[in-house]
Amino acid sequence: DVVMTQSPLSLPVTLGQPASMSCRSSQSLVFSDGNTYLNWFQQRPGQSPRRLIYKVSNRDSGVPDRFSGSGSGTNFTLKISRVEAEDVGVYYCMQGTNWPPEVTFGGGTKVEIK
Amino acid sequence: QVQLVQSGAEVKKPGASVKISCTATGYTFTTFPIHWVRQTPGQRLEWMGWINAANGNTKYSRKFQGRVTITRDTSATTAYMELSSLTSEDTAVYYCARGGITDWGQGTLVTVSS
């Protein structure tokens, strides 16, 4: 099974400053169709997760452009250009390349304000 | 707008089964699959399985194969997830999610305790 490893576990950030988090997969996420099915989710405290980014770098509708995704193969990054208070929460990466049979999530990075 | 509304919290004894519903509105139910994902008390997200809402085909995570059954009722635009042989390890919040895991339900807390 594909293992998704996120770092850091916790990310204290200053309001208005950038933030960056990493997601690594145990095997390449490039699918046979050439796409890489790596998504990012945000979960604010007390809420359900929400998808932010799909296929590495595509922002979902309504997602602020301060969020950006990048990477390839087995290494991926989510960046927030200027952190706002509403960005506090846990961020998860998820691979769908090796589905079926398995969709796999990373363990999450918790973003908090310093 | 798209809404996924789940049934309420459940308390079950070890060995019992639980069945959770997920009613979809705001789109044509049969045009998107429904996934089930659970979130453990440690905040880890685990994908459980998926149903093709059009034809009822299912795929399950190897971890839950044999214990989980996902069904749907197209006339009620509702998907169901039943998990059997519950143990305390199954205490979690269970989510349904649409399509590419874009839209999520509000979550259903299942507590397994003697």
Coordinates of N, CA and C in Angstrom, one line a residue:
Chain A
D1 N 0.8 -1.2 0.0 CA 0.0 0.0 0.0 C 0.9 1.3 0.0
V2 N 0.4 2.3 -0.6 CA 1.1 3.6 -0.6 C 1.0 4.2 0.8
V3 N 2.1 4.7 1.3 CA 2.2 5.4 2.6 C 2.4 6.8 2.3
M4 N 1.6 7.7 2.9 CA 1.7 9.1 2.7 C 2.3 9.7 4.0
T5 N 3.4 10.4 3.9 CA 4.1 11.0 5.1 C 4.1 12.5 5.0
Q6 N 3.5 13.1 6.0 CA 3.5 14.6 6.0 C 4.4 15.1 7.1
S7 N 5.0 16.3 6.8 CA 5.8 17.0 7.7 C 5.7 18.5 7.5
P8 N 5.9 19.3 8.6 CA 6.0 18.9 10.0 C 4.7 18.4 10.5
L9 N 4.7 17.9 11.7 CA 3.4 17.5 12.4 C 2.7 18.8 12.8
S10 N 3.4 19.8 13.3 CA 2.9 21.0 13.8 C 3.6 22.2 13.1
L11 N 2.9 23.2 12.7 CA 3.5 24.3 12.0 C 3.0 25.7 12.6
P12 N 3.8 26.2 13.6 CA 3.4 27.5 14.2 C 3.8 28.6 13.2
V13 N 2.9 29.5 12.8 CA 3.2 30.5 11.9 C 2.7 31.9 12.4
T14 N 3.3 32.9 11.9 CA 2.9 34.3 12.2 C 2.0 34.8 11.2
L15 N 0.9 35.5 11.6 CA -0.1 36.0 10.7 C 0.6 36.9 9.6
G16 N 0.2 36.7 8.4 CA 0.8 37.5 7.3 C 2.1 36.9 6.7
Q17 N 2.6 35.9 7.4 CA 3.9 35.2 6.9 C 3.5 34.0 6.1
P18 N 4.5 33.5 5.3 CA 4.2 32.3 4.5 C 4.3 31.1 5.3
A19 N 3.7 30.0 4.8 CA 3.8 28.7 5.5 C 4.0 27.6 4.4
S20 N 4.7 26.6 4.7 CA 4.9 25.5 3.7 C 4.9 24.2 4.4
M21 N 4.3 23.2 3.8 CA 4.2 21.9 4.4 C 4.5 20.8 3.3
S22 N 5.0 19.7 3.7 CA 5.4 18.7 2.8 C 4.6 17.4 2.9
C23 N 4.5 16.7 1.8 CA 3.8 15.4 1.7 C 4.6 14.5 0.8
R24 N 5.0 13.3 1.3 CA 5.8 12.4 0.5 C 5.1 11.1 0.4
S25 N 5.1 10.5 -0.7 CA 4.5 9.2 -0.9 C 5.6 8.1 -1.1
S26 N 5.2 6.9 -0.7 CA 6.2 5.8 -0.7 C 6.4 5.3 -2.1
Q27 N 5.6 5.7 -3.1 CA 5.8 5.3 -4.5 C 5.2 6.4 -5.3
S28 N 5.7 6.4 -6.6 CA 5.3 7.5 -7.5 C 3.7 7.6 -7.6
L29 N 3.2 8.8 -7.7 CA 1.8 9.0 -7.8 C 1.4 9.3 -9.2
V30 N 2.3 9.1 -10.2 CA 2.0 9.4 -11.6 C 1.1 8.2 -12.1
F31 N -0.1 8.5 -12.5 CA -0.9 7.4 -13.0 C -0.6 7.1 -14.5
S32 N -1.2 6.0 -15.0 CA -0.9 5.6 -16.4 C -1.5 6.6 -17.4
D33 N -2.4 7.4 -17.0 CA -3.0 8.4 -17.9 C -2.2 9.7 -17.9
G34 N -1.1 9.7 -17.1 CA -0.2 10.9 -17.1 C -0.5 11.8 -15.9
N35 N -1.7 11.7 -15.3 CA -2.1 12.6 -14.2 C -1.5 12.1 -12.9
T36 N -1.4 13.0 -12.0 CA -0.9 12.7 -10.6 C -2.1 13.0 -9.7
Y37 N -2.7 12.0 -9.1 CA -3.9 12.2 -8.3 C -3.5 12.5 -6.8
L38 N -3.0 13.7 -6.6 CA -2.6 14.1 -5.2 C -3.4 15.3 -4.9
N39 N -4.2 15.2 -3.8 CA -5.1 16.3 -3.3 C -4.7 16.8 -2.0
W40 N -5.1 18.0 -1.7 CA -4.9 18.6 -0.4 C -6.2 19.0 0.2
F41 N -6.4 18.7 1.5 CA -7.6 19.0 2.3 C -7.3 19.9 3.5
Q42 N -8.2 20.8 3.8 CA -8.1 21.6 5.0 C -9.2 21.2 5.9
Q43 N -8.9 21.0 7.2 CA -10.0 20.8 8.2 C -9.8 21.8 9.3
R44 N -10.7 22.8 9.3 CA -10.8 23.8 10.4 C -11.3 23.1 11.7
P45 N -11.0 23.7 12.8 CA -11.5 23.1 14.1 C -13.0 22.9 14.1
G46 N -13.5 21.7 14.4 CA -14.9 21.5 14.5 C -15.7 21.3 13.2
Q47 N -14.9 21.3 12.1 CA -15.6 21.2 10.8 C -15.2 20.0 10.1
S48 N -15.9 19.6 9.0 CA -15.6 18.6 8.1 C -14.4 19.0 7.3
P49 N -13.6 18.1 6.8 CA -12.6 18.4 5.8 C -13.2 19.1 4.6
R50 N -12.3 19.8 3.9 CA -12.7 20.5 2.6 C -11.6 20.4 1.7
R51 N -11.8 20.0 0.4 CA -10.8 19.9 -0.5 C -10.3 21.3 -1.0
L52 N -9.0 21.5 -1.0 CA -8.4 22.7 -1.5 C -7.8 22.6 -2.9
I53 N -7.1 21.5 -3.0 CA -6.2 21.4 -4.2 C -6.5 20.0 -4.8
Y54 N -6.6 19.8 -6.1 CA -6.7 18.5 -6.7 C -5.6 18.4 -7.8
K55 N -5.2 17.1 -8.0 CA -4.2 16.9 -9.0 C -3.0 17.8 -8.9
V56 N -2.5 17.8 -7.7 CA -1.2 18.5 -7.3 C -1.4 20.0 -7.2
S57 N -1.9 20.7 -8.2 CA -1.8 22.1 -8.2 C -3.1 22.9 -8.6
N58 N -4.2 22.2 -8.7 CA -5.4 22.9 -9.2 C -6.3 23.2 -8.0
R59 N -6.5 24.6 -7.8 CA -7.3 25.0 -6.7 C -8.8 24.7 -7.0
D60 N -9.5 24.3 -5.9 CA -11.0 24.1 -6.0 C -11.6 25.5 -6.0
S61 N -12.9 25.5 -6.5 CA -13.7 26.7 -6.6 C -13.8 27.4 -5.2
G62 N -13.5 28.7 -5.1 CA -13.7 29.4 -3.9 C -12.4 29.3 -3.0
V63 N -11.4 28.6 -3.4 CA -10.2 28.6 -2.6 C -9.3 29.8 -2.9
P64 N -8.9 30.5 -1.8 CA -8.1 31.7 -2.1 C -6.8 31.4 -2.8
D65 N -6.4 32.4 -3.6 CA -5.2 32.1 -4.4 C -3.9 32.2 -3.5
R66 N -4.0 32.4 -2.2 CA -2.8 32.4 -1.4 C -2.4 30.9 -1.1
F67 N -3.3 30.0 -1.5 CA -3.0 28.5 -1.4 C -2.4 28.1 -2.7
S68 N -1.3 27.3 -2.7 CA -0.8 26.8 -3.9 C -0.2 25.4 -3.7
G69 N -0.3 24.5 -4.6 CA 0.2 23.2 -4.5 C 1.3 23.0 -5.6
S70 N 2.3 22.2 -5.3 CA 3.3 21.9 -6.3 C 3.9 20.5 -6.0
G71 N 4.7 20.1 -6.9 CA 5.4 18.8 -6.7 C 5.2 17.8 -7.8
S72 N 5.9 16.7 -7.7 CA 5.8 15.7 -8.7 C 6.3 14.4 -8.2
G73 N 5.9 13.3 -8.8 CA 6.5 12.0 -8.4 C 6.1 11.5 -7.0
T74 N 7.0 11.8 -6.1 CA 6.7 11.3 -4.7 C 6.8 12.5 -3.7
N75 N 7.1 13.7 -4.2 CA 7.3 14.8 -3.3 C 6.4 16.0 -3.6
F76 N 5.6 16.4 -2.6 CA 4.6 17.4 -2.9 C 4.6 18.5 -1.8
T77 N 4.2 19.7 -2.1 CA 4.2 20.8 -1.2 C 2.9 21.6 -1.3
L78 N 2.4 22.0 -0.1 CA 1.3 23.0 0.0 C 1.9 24.2 0.6
K79 N 1.6 25.4 -0.1 CA 2.1 26.6 0.5 C 1.0 27.6 0.7
I80 N 1.1 28.4 1.7 CA 0.2 29.5 2.0 C 1.0 30.7 1.9
S81 N 0.7 31.6 1.0 CA 1.6 32.8 0.8 C 1.6 33.7 2.0
R82 N 0.5 34.0 2.5 CA 0.4 34.9 3.7 C -0.7 34.3 4.6
V83 N -0.4 33.8 5.7 CA -1.3 33.1 6.6 C -2.3 34.1 7.2
E84 N -3.6 33.7 7.2 CA -4.6 34.4 7.8 C -5.2 33.6 9.0
A85 N -5.9 34.2 9.9 CA -6.4 33.5 11.1 C -7.3 32.4 10.7
E86 N -8.0 32.5 9.6 CA -9.0 31.5 9.2 C -8.3 30.2 8.6
D87 N -7.0 30.3 8.4 CA -6.2 29.2 7.9 C -5.8 28.2 9.0
V88 N -6.1 28.5 10.2 CA -5.8 27.6 11.3 C -6.6 26.3 11.1
G89 N -5.9 25.2 11.3 CA -6.5 23.9 11.2 C -5.5 22.8 10.8
V90 N -6.0 21.6 10.4 CA -5.1 20.5 10.0 C -5.2 20.3 8.5
Y91 N -4.1 20.2 7.8 CA -4.0 20.0 6.4 C -3.6 18.6 6.1
Y92 N -4.3 17.9 5.2 CA -4.1 16.5 4.9 C -3.8 16.4 3.4
C93 N -2.8 15.6 3.0 CA -2.7 15.2 1.6 C -3.4 13.8 1.4
M94 N -3.7 13.5 0.2 CA -4.4 12.3 -0.1 C -4.0 11.8 -1.5
Q95 N -3.7 10.6 -1.7 CA -3.4 10.1 -3.0 C -4.6 9.2 -3.5
G96 N -4.9 9.4 -4.8 CA -5.9 8.6 -5.4 C -5.4 7.8 -6.6
T97 N -4.1 7.9 -6.8 CA -3.5 7.3 -8.0 C -3.6 5.8 -7.9
N98 N -3.4 5.2 -6.7 CA -3.4 3.8 -6.6 C -4.8 3.3 -6.2
W99 N -5.8 4.0 -6.6 CA -7.2 3.6 -6.4 C -7.8 3.2 -7.7
P100 N -8.5 2.1 -7.9 CA -8.7 1.1 -6.8 C -7.4 0.4 -6.6
P101 N -7.2 -0.3 -5.4 CA -8.2 -0.4 -4.4 C -8.1 0.6 -3.3
E102 N -7.1 1.4 -3.2 CA -6.9 2.2 -1.9 C -6.7 3.6 -2.2
V103 N -7.4 4.4 -1.4 CA -7.2 5.9 -1.3 C -6.5 6.0 0.0
T104 N -5.4 6.8 0.1 CA -4.7 7.0 1.3 C -4.4 8.4 1.7
F105 N -4.6 8.7 3.0 CA -4.4 10.0 3.5 C -3.0 10.1 4.2
G106 N -2.5 11.3 4.3 CA -1.3 11.5 5.1 C -1.8 11.8 6.5
G107 N -0.9 11.9 7.5 CA -1.3 12.0 8.9 C -1.6 13.4 9.3
G108 N -1.4 14.4 8.4 CA -1.8 15.8 8.7 C -0.7 16.7 9.2
T109 N -0.8 17.9 8.9 CA 0.0 19.0 9.5 C -0.9 20.0 10.1
K110 N -0.7 20.3 11.4 CA -1.5 21.2 12.1 C -0.9 22.6 12.0
V111 N -1.7 23.5 11.5 CA -1.2 24.9 11.4 C -1.8 25.7 12.5
E112 N -1.0 26.4 13.3 CA -1.5 27.3 14.3 C -0.8 28.6 14.3
I113 N -1.4 29.6 14.9 CA -0.8 30.9 14.9 C 0.1 31.0 16.2
K114 N 1.3 31.6 15.9 CA 2.3 31.8 17.0 C 1.7 32.8 18.0
Chain B
Q1 N -27.5 24.3 -3.5 CA -26.1 23.9 -3.4 C -26.0 22.4 -3.0
V2 N -24.9 21.8 -3.2 CA -24.7 20.4 -2.8 C -24.7 20.3 -1.3
Q3 N -25.4 19.3 -0.8 CA -25.4 19.0 0.6 C -25.5 17.5 0.8
L4 N -24.7 17.1 1.8 CA -24.7 15.7 2.2 C -25.1 15.7 3.7
V5 N -26.2 15.2 4.0 CA -26.7 15.2 5.4 C -26.7 13.8 6.0
Q6 N -25.9 13.6 7.1 CA -25.8 12.3 7.7 C -26.7 12.1 8.8
S7 N -26.9 10.8 9.2 CA -27.7 10.5 10.4 C -26.9 10.8 11.6
G8 N -27.7 10.7 12.7 CA -27.1 11.2 14.0 C -26.2 10.2 14.7
A9 N -25.6 10.7 15.8 CA -24.6 10.0 16.6 C -25.2 8.6 17.1
E10 N -24.3 7.7 17.2 CA -24.7 6.3 17.6 C -23.8 5.9 18.7
V11 N -24.3 5.1 19.7 CA -23.6 4.4 20.7 C -23.9 2.9 20.6
K12 N -22.8 2.1 20.4 CA -23.0 0.7 20.2 C -22.1 -0.1 21.2
K13 N -22.5 -1.3 21.4 CA -21.8 -2.2 22.2 C -20.8 -3.0 21.3
P14 N -19.7 -3.5 21.9 CA -18.8 -4.3 21.1 C -19.5 -5.5 20.5
G15 N -19.2 -5.8 19.3 CA -19.8 -6.9 18.6 C -21.0 -6.6 17.8
A16 N -21.6 -5.4 18.0 CA -22.8 -4.9 17.3 C -22.4 -4.4 15.9
S17 N -23.4 -4.0 15.2 CA -23.3 -3.3 13.9 C -23.8 -1.9 13.9
V18 N -23.4 -1.1 13.0 CA -23.9 0.3 12.9 C -24.2 0.6 11.5
K19 N -25.3 1.3 11.2 CA -25.6 1.6 9.8 C -25.9 3.1 9.8
I20 N -25.1 3.9 9.0 CA -25.2 5.3 8.9 C -25.7 5.7 7.5
S21 N -26.6 6.7 7.5 CA -27.1 7.2 6.2 C -26.5 8.5 5.8
C22 N -26.5 8.8 4.5 CA -26.0 10.0 3.9 C -26.9 10.4 2.8
T23 N -27.7 11.4 3.0 CA -28.7 11.9 2.1 C -28.2 13.1 1.3
A24 N -28.2 12.9 0.0 CA -27.6 13.9 -0.9 C -28.7 14.8 -1.6
T25 N -28.4 16.1 -1.6 CA -29.3 17.0 -2.3 C -28.5 18.0 -3.1
G26 N -29.1 18.7 -4.1 CA -28.4 19.7 -4.8 C -27.7 19.3 -6.1
Y27 N -27.8 18.0 -6.4 CA -27.2 17.5 -7.6 C -27.9 16.2 -8.0
T28 N -27.6 15.7 -9.2 CA -28.2 14.4 -9.6 C -27.4 13.3 -9.0
F29 N -28.1 12.6 -8.1 CA -27.4 11.6 -7.2 C -26.6 10.6 -7.9
T30 N -27.1 10.1 -9.1 CA -26.4 9.0 -9.8 C -25.2 9.4 -10.6
T31 N -24.9 10.7 -10.6 CA -23.8 11.1 -11.5 C -22.5 11.2 -10.7
F32 N -22.5 11.0 -9.4 CA -21.2 11.0 -8.7 C -21.2 9.8 -7.7
P33 N -20.0 9.2 -7.5 CA -19.9 8.2 -6.5 C -19.9 8.8 -5.1
I34 N -20.1 8.0 -4.1 CA -20.1 8.4 -2.7 C -19.0 7.6 -2.0
H35 N -18.1 8.3 -1.4 CA -17.0 7.6 -0.6 C -17.4 7.7 0.9
W36 N -16.8 6.8 1.7 CA -16.9 6.8 3.1 C -15.5 6.9 3.7
V37 N -15.3 7.8 4.6 CA -14.0 8.1 5.2 C -14.3 8.2 6.7
R38 N -13.4 7.6 7.6 CA -13.6 7.8 9.0 C -12.4 8.6 9.6
Q39 N -12.6 9.3 10.7 CA -11.6 10.0 11.3 C -11.5 9.5 12.8
T40 N -10.3 9.0 13.1 CA -10.1 8.4 14.4 C -9.9 9.5 15.5
P41 N -10.0 9.1 16.7 CA -9.8 10.1 17.8 C -8.4 10.8 17.7
G42 N -7.5 10.2 17.1 CA -6.2 10.8 16.9 C -6.1 11.6 15.6
Q43 N -7.3 11.8 15.0 CA -7.4 12.7 13.8 C -6.9 12.1 12.5
R44 N -6.6 10.8 12.5 CA -6.2 10.2 11.3 C -7.4 9.9 10.4
L45 N -7.3 10.2 9.1 CA -8.3 9.9 8.1 C -8.1 8.6 7.5
E46 N -9.2 7.7 7.4 CA -9.0 6.4 6.8 C -10.2 6.2 5.8
W47 N -9.8 6.0 4.6 CA -10.8 5.7 3.5 C -11.3 4.3 3.7
M48 N -12.6 4.2 3.7 CA -13.3 2.9 3.9 C -13.8 2.2 2.7
G49 N -14.3 3.0 1.7 CA -14.9 2.4 0.6 C -15.7 3.4 -0.3
W50 N -16.3 2.9 -1.3 CA -16.9 3.7 -2.3 C -18.0 3.0 -3.0
I51 N -19.0 3.7 -3.4 CA -20.1 3.1 -4.2 C -20.4 4.0 -5.4
N52 N -20.5 3.3 -6.5 CA -21.0 4.0 -7.8 C -22.5 4.2 -7.6
A53 N -22.9 5.4 -7.5 CA -24.3 5.6 -7.2 C -25.2 5.3 -8.4
A54 N -24.6 5.2 -9.6 CA -25.5 4.9 -10.7 C -25.8 3.4 -10.8
N55 N -24.8 2.5 -10.6 CA -25.0 1.1 -10.8 C -24.8 0.3 -9.5
G56 N -24.4 0.9 -8.4 CA -24.3 0.2 -7.1 C -23.0 -0.6 -6.9
N57 N -22.1 -0.5 -7.9 CA -20.8 -1.2 -7.7 C -20.1 -0.6 -6.5
T58 N -19.4 -1.5 -5.8 CA -18.6 -1.0 -4.7 C -17.2 -1.4 -4.7
K59 N -16.4 -0.7 -4.0 CA -15.0 -1.1 -3.7 C -14.7 -0.7 -2.3
Y60 N -14.0 -1.7 -1.6 CA -13.7 -1.5 -0.2 C -12.2 -1.5 0.1
S61 N -11.8 -0.7 1.1 CA -10.5 -0.8 1.6 C -10.2 -2.2 2.1
R62 N -9.0 -2.7 1.9 CA -8.6 -4.0 2.4 C -8.8 -4.1 3.9
K63 N -8.6 -3.0 4.6 CA -8.6 -3.0 6.0 C -10.0 -3.3 6.5
F64 N -11.1 -2.9 5.8 CA -12.4 -3.1 6.2 C -13.2 -4.1 5.4
Q65 N -12.5 -4.7 4.4 CA -13.2 -5.8 3.6 C -13.7 -6.9 4.5
G66 N -15.0 -7.2 4.3 CA -15.6 -8.3 5.1 C -16.4 -7.7 6.2
R67 N -16.2 -6.5 6.6 CA -16.9 -5.9 7.8 C -17.8 -4.7 7.3
V68 N -17.5 -4.2 6.2 CA -18.2 -3.0 5.7 C -19.1 -3.3 4.5
T69 N -20.2 -2.7 4.5 CA -21.1 -2.8 3.3 C -21.7 -1.4 3.0
I70 N -21.5 -1.0 1.8 CA -22.0 0.3 1.3 C -23.1 0.0 0.3
T71 N -24.2 0.6 0.5 CA -25.4 0.5 -0.4 C -25.9 1.9 -0.7
R72 N -26.9 1.9 -1.6 CA -27.6 3.2 -1.9 C -29.0 2.9 -2.3
D73 N -29.8 4.0 -2.1 CA -31.2 3.9 -2.5 C -31.4 5.2 -3.4
T74 N -31.4 5.0 -4.7 CA -31.5 6.1 -5.6 C -32.7 6.9 -5.5
S75 N -33.8 6.2 -5.2 CA -35.1 7.0 -5.0 C -35.1 7.9 -3.9
A76 N -34.3 7.6 -2.9 CA -34.2 8.4 -1.7 C -32.9 9.3 -1.7
T77 N -32.1 9.2 -2.8 CA -30.8 9.9 -3.0 C -30.0 9.7 -1.7
T78 N -29.9 8.5 -1.2 CA -29.2 8.2 0.1 C -28.3 7.0 -0.1
A79 N -27.1 7.2 0.5 CA -26.2 6.1 0.6 C -26.1 5.7 2.0
Y80 N -25.7 4.4 2.2 CA -25.6 3.9 3.6 C -24.3 3.1 3.7
M81 N -23.8 3.2 4.9 CA -22.5 2.5 5.3 C -22.8 1.7 6.5
E82 N -22.7 0.4 6.4 CA -22.9 -0.5 7.6 C -21.5 -1.2 8.0
L83 N -21.2 -1.1 9.2 CA -19.9 -1.7 9.7 C -20.3 -2.6 10.8
S84 N -19.8 -3.9 10.7 CA -20.2 -4.9 11.7 C -19.0 -5.3 12.6
S85 N -19.3 -6.1 13.5 CA -18.3 -6.6 14.5 C -17.5 -5.5 15.1
L86 N -18.2 -4.5 15.6 CA -17.6 -3.3 16.2 C -16.7 -3.6 17.4
T87 N -15.6 -2.9 17.5 CA -14.8 -2.9 18.7 C -14.5 -1.5 19.1
S88 N -13.9 -1.3 20.2 CA -13.6 0.1 20.6 C -12.7 0.8 19.6
E89 N -12.0 0.1 18.8 CA -11.1 0.7 17.8 C -11.9 1.4 16.7
D90 N -13.2 1.1 16.6 CA -14.1 1.6 15.6 C -14.7 2.9 16.1
T91 N -14.5 3.4 17.3 CA -14.9 4.7 17.8 C -14.3 5.7 16.9
A92 N -15.1 6.5 16.2 CA -14.6 7.5 15.2 C -15.7 8.3 14.7
V93 N -15.4 9.4 14.0 CA -16.4 10.1 13.2 C -16.3 9.6 11.8
Y94 N -17.5 9.3 11.3 CA -17.6 8.7 10.0 C -18.2 9.8 9.0
Y95 N -17.6 9.9 7.9 CA -18.0 10.9 6.9 C -18.4 10.2 5.6
C96 N -19.4 10.8 4.9 CA -19.5 10.5 3.5 C -19.0 11.7 2.7
A97 N -18.6 11.4 1.5 CA -18.1 12.5 0.6 C -18.4 12.2 -0.8
R98 N -18.6 13.2 -1.6 CA -19.1 13.0 -3.0 C -18.0 13.1 -4.0
G99 N -18.1 12.3 -5.0 CA -17.2 12.4 -6.2 C -15.8 12.2 -5.9
G100 N -15.0 13.2 -6.3 CA -13.5 13.2 -6.0 C -13.2 13.6 -4.6
I101 N -14.1 13.2 -3.7 CA -14.0 13.6 -2.3 C -13.9 15.1 -2.2
T102 N -14.9 15.7 -2.9 CA -14.9 17.2 -2.9 C -15.8 17.7 -1.7
D103 N -17.1 17.3 -1.7 CA -18.1 17.7 -0.7 C -18.3 16.6 0.3
W104 N -18.3 17.1 1.6 CA -18.3 16.1 2.7 C -19.6 16.3 3.5
G105 N -20.1 15.2 4.1 CA -21.2 15.4 5.1 C -20.7 16.0 6.4
Q106 N -21.6 16.1 7.3 CA -21.2 16.8 8.6 C -20.5 15.8 9.6
G107 N -20.5 14.5 9.2 CA -19.9 13.6 10.1 C -20.9 13.0 11.1
T108 N -20.7 11.7 11.4 CA -21.5 11.0 12.4 C -20.6 10.3 13.4
L109 N -20.7 10.7 14.6 CA -19.9 10.1 15.7 C -20.4 8.7 16.1
V110 N -19.6 7.7 16.0 CA -19.9 6.4 16.5 C -19.0 6.1 17.7
T111 N -19.7 5.8 18.8 CA -18.9 5.4 20.0 C -19.2 3.9 20.3
V112 N -18.2 3.2 20.4 CA -18.3 1.8 20.8 C -17.8 1.5 22.2
S113 N -18.7 1.2 23.1 CA -18.4 1.0 24.5 C -19.3 0.0 25.1
S114 N -18.7 -0.7 26.0 CA -19.5 -1.7 26.8 C -20.2 -1.0 28.0

